[in-house]
GROMACS .gro file of C-alpha atoms in nm:
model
  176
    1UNK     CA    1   8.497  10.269  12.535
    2UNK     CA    2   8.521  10.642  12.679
    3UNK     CA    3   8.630  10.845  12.372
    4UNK     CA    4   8.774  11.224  12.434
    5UNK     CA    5   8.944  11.456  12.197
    6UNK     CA    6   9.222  11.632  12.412
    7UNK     CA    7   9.476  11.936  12.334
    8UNK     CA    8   9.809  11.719  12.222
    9UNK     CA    9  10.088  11.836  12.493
   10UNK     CA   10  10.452  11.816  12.427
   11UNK     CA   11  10.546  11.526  12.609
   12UNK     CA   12  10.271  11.360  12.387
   13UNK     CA   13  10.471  11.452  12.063
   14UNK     CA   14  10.686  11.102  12.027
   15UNK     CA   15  10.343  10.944  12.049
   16UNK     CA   16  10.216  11.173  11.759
   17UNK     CA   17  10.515  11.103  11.548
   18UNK     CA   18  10.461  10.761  11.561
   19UNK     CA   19  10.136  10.738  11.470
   20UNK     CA   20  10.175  10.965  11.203
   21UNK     CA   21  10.495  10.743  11.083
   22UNK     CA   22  10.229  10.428  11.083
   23UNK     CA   23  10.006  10.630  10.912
   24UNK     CA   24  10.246  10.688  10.614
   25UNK     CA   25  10.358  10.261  10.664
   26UNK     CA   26   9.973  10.191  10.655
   27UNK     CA   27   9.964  10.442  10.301
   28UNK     CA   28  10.268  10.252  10.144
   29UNK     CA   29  10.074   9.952  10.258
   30UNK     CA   30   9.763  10.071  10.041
   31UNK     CA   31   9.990  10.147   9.722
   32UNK     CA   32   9.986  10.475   9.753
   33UNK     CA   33  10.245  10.783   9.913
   34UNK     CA   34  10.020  11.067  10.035
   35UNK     CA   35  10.272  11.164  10.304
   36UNK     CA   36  10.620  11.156  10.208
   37UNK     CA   37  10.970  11.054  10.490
   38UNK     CA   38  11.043  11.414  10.569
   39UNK     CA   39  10.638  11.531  10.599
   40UNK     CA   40  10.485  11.481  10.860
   41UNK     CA   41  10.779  11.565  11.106
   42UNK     CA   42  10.816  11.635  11.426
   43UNK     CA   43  10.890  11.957  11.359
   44UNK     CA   44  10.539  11.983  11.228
   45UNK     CA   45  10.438  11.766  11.541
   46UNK     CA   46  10.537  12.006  11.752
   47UNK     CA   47  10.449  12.295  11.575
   48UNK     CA   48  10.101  12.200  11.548
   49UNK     CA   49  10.126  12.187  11.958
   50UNK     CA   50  10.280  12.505  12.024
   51UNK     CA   51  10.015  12.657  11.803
   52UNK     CA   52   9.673  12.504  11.996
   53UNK     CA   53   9.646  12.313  11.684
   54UNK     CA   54   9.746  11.905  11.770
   55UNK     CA   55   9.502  11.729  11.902
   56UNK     CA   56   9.471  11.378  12.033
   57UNK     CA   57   9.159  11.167  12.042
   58UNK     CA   58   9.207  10.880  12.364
   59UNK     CA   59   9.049  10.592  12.378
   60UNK     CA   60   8.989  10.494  12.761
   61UNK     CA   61   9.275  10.732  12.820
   62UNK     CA   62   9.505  10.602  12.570
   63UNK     CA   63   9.627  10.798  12.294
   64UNK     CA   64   9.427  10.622  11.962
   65UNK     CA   65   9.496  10.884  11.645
   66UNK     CA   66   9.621  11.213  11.610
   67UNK     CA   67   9.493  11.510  11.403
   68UNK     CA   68   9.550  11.878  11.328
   69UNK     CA   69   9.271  12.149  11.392
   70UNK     CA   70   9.302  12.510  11.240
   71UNK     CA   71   9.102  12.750  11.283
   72UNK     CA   72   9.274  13.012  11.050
   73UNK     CA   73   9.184  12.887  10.697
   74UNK     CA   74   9.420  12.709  10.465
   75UNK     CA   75   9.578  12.941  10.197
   76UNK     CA   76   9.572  12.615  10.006
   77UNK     CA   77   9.199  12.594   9.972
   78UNK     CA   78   9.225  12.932   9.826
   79UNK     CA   79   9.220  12.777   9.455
   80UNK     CA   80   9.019  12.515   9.382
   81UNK     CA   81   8.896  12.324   9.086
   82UNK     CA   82   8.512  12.300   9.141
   83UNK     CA   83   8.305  12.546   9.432
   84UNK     CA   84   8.331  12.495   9.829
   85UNK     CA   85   7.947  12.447   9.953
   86UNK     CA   86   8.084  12.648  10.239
   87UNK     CA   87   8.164  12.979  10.323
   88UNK     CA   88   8.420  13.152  10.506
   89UNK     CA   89   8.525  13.084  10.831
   90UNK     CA   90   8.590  12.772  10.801
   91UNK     CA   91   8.804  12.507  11.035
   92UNK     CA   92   9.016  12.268  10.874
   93UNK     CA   93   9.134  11.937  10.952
   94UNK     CA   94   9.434  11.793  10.836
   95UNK     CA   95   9.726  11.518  10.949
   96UNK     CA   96   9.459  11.246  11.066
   97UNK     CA   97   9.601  10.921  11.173
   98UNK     CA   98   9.532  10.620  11.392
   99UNK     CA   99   9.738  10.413  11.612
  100UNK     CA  100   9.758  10.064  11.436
  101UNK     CA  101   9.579   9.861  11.719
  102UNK     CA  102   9.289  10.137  11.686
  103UNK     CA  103   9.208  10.111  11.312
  104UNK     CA  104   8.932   9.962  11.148
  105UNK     CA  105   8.718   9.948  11.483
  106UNK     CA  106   8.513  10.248  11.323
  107UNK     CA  107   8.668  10.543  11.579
  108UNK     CA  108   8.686  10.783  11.337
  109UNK     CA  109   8.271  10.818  11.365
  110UNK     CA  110   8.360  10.934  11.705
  111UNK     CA  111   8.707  11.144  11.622
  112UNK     CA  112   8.462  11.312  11.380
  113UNK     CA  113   8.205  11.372  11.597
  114UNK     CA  114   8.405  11.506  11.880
  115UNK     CA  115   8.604  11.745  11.654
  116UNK     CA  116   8.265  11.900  11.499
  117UNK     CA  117   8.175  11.981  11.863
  118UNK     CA  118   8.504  12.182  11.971
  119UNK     CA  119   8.494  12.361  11.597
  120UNK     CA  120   8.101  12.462  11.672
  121UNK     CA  121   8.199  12.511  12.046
  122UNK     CA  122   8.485  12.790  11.821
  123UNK     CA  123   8.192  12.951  11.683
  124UNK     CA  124   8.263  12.777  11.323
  125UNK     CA  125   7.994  12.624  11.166
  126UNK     CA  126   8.199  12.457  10.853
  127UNK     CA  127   8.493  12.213  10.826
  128UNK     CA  128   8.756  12.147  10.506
  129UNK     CA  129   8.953  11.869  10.437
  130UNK     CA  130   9.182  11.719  10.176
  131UNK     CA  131   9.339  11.376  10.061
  132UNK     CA  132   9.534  11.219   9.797
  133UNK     CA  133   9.332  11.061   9.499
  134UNK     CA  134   9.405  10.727   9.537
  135UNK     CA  135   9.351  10.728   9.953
  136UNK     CA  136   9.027  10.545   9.891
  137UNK     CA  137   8.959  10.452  10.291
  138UNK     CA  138   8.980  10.830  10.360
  139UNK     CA  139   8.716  10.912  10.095
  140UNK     CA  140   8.525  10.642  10.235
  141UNK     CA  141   8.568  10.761  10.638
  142UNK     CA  142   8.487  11.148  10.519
  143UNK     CA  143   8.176  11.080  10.292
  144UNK     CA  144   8.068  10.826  10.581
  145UNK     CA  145   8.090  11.145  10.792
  146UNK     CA  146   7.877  11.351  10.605
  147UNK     CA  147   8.175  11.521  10.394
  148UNK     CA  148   8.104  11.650  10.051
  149UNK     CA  149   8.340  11.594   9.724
  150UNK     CA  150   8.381  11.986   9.642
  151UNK     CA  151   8.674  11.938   9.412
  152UNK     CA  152   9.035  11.937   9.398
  153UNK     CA  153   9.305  12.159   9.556
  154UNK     CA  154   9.645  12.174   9.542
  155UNK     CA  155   9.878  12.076   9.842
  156UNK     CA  156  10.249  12.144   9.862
  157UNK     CA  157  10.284  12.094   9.485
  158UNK     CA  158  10.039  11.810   9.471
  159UNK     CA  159   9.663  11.775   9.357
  160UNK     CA  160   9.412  11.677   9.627
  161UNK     CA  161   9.042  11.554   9.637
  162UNK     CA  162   8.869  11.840   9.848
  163UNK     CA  163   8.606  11.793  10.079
  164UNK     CA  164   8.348  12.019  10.283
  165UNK     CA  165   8.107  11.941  10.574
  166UNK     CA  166   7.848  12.247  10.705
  167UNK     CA  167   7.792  12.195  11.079
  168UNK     CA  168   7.477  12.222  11.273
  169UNK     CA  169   7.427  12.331  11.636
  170UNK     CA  170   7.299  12.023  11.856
  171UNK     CA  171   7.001  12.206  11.841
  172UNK     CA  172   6.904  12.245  11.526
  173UNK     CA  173   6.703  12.042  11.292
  174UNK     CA  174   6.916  11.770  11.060
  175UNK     CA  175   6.586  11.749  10.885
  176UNK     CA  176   6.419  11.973  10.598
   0.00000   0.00000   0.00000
């Protein structure tokens, strides 16, 4: 399967939303509500477009999950209960979701992968992420992708586990 991680356009919003809306199902499913009716929108959806900042990844050039990529910090991550391993400038990722006939077939290895190469291709060598406490796949999928338990953050009112990954060039050594 070819994978590519593409800028989301705006006729690809719809799309977005509804991934993102089976993404929230698929959390309810779980027991849990990370992402509550009115967040994520498509207000958000489109914002995140308009900005540079929505990004698809496509599976044989269908749309398979969406995701948010900032490169302009996250005021959020500001305050946090523990230590970041990383230092500033940092990307973020945030608002990662699959289509439901794309999970569990173990995409998010390559999601991950193709996202670390467009934030080192940014000139940023370190990523943040968050999730709820009890979103137990999405611990699994980050510390599966080399993502490190830094602490906890709080997000729009709500405490988060926090997570941090530093980056290496292609070329340099993985090894010590």
């Amino acid at each position: 399967m070819k994978m590519t991680l593409e800028k989301a356009g705006f006729e690809d919003a719809g799309i977005c939303m509804d991934i993102l809306s089976g993404g929230r199902d698929f959390q309810r499913e779980q027991g849990f509500v990370q992402w509550k009716d009115n967040y994520p929108n498509i207000a958000s959806v489109r914002e995140d477009i308009a900005f540079g900042k929505g990004f698809v990844l496509k599976a044989d050039g269908k749309i398979a999950a969406y995701l948010y990529i900032g490169f302009d910090g996250e005021p959020a991550y500001d305050l946090i209960r523990g230590a970041w391993r990383t230092k500033e400038p940092y990307a973020v990722i945030h608002r990662v979701a699959f289509d439901r006939q794309y999970r569990g077939m173990g995409l998010s290895k390559a999601m991950f992968e193709l996202a670390e190469e467009l934030i080192l291709a940014r000139g940023f060598e370190n990523v943040r992420m968050d999730t709820h406490h009890e979103n137990r796949r999405m611990q699994h999928v980050l510390e599966k992708n080399g993502f490190e338990l830094c602490g906890e953050v709080s997000l729009r009112g709500e405490p988060r586990l926090a997570y941090d990954k530093i980056l290496l060039p292609p070329f340099a050594s993985r090894t010590t």
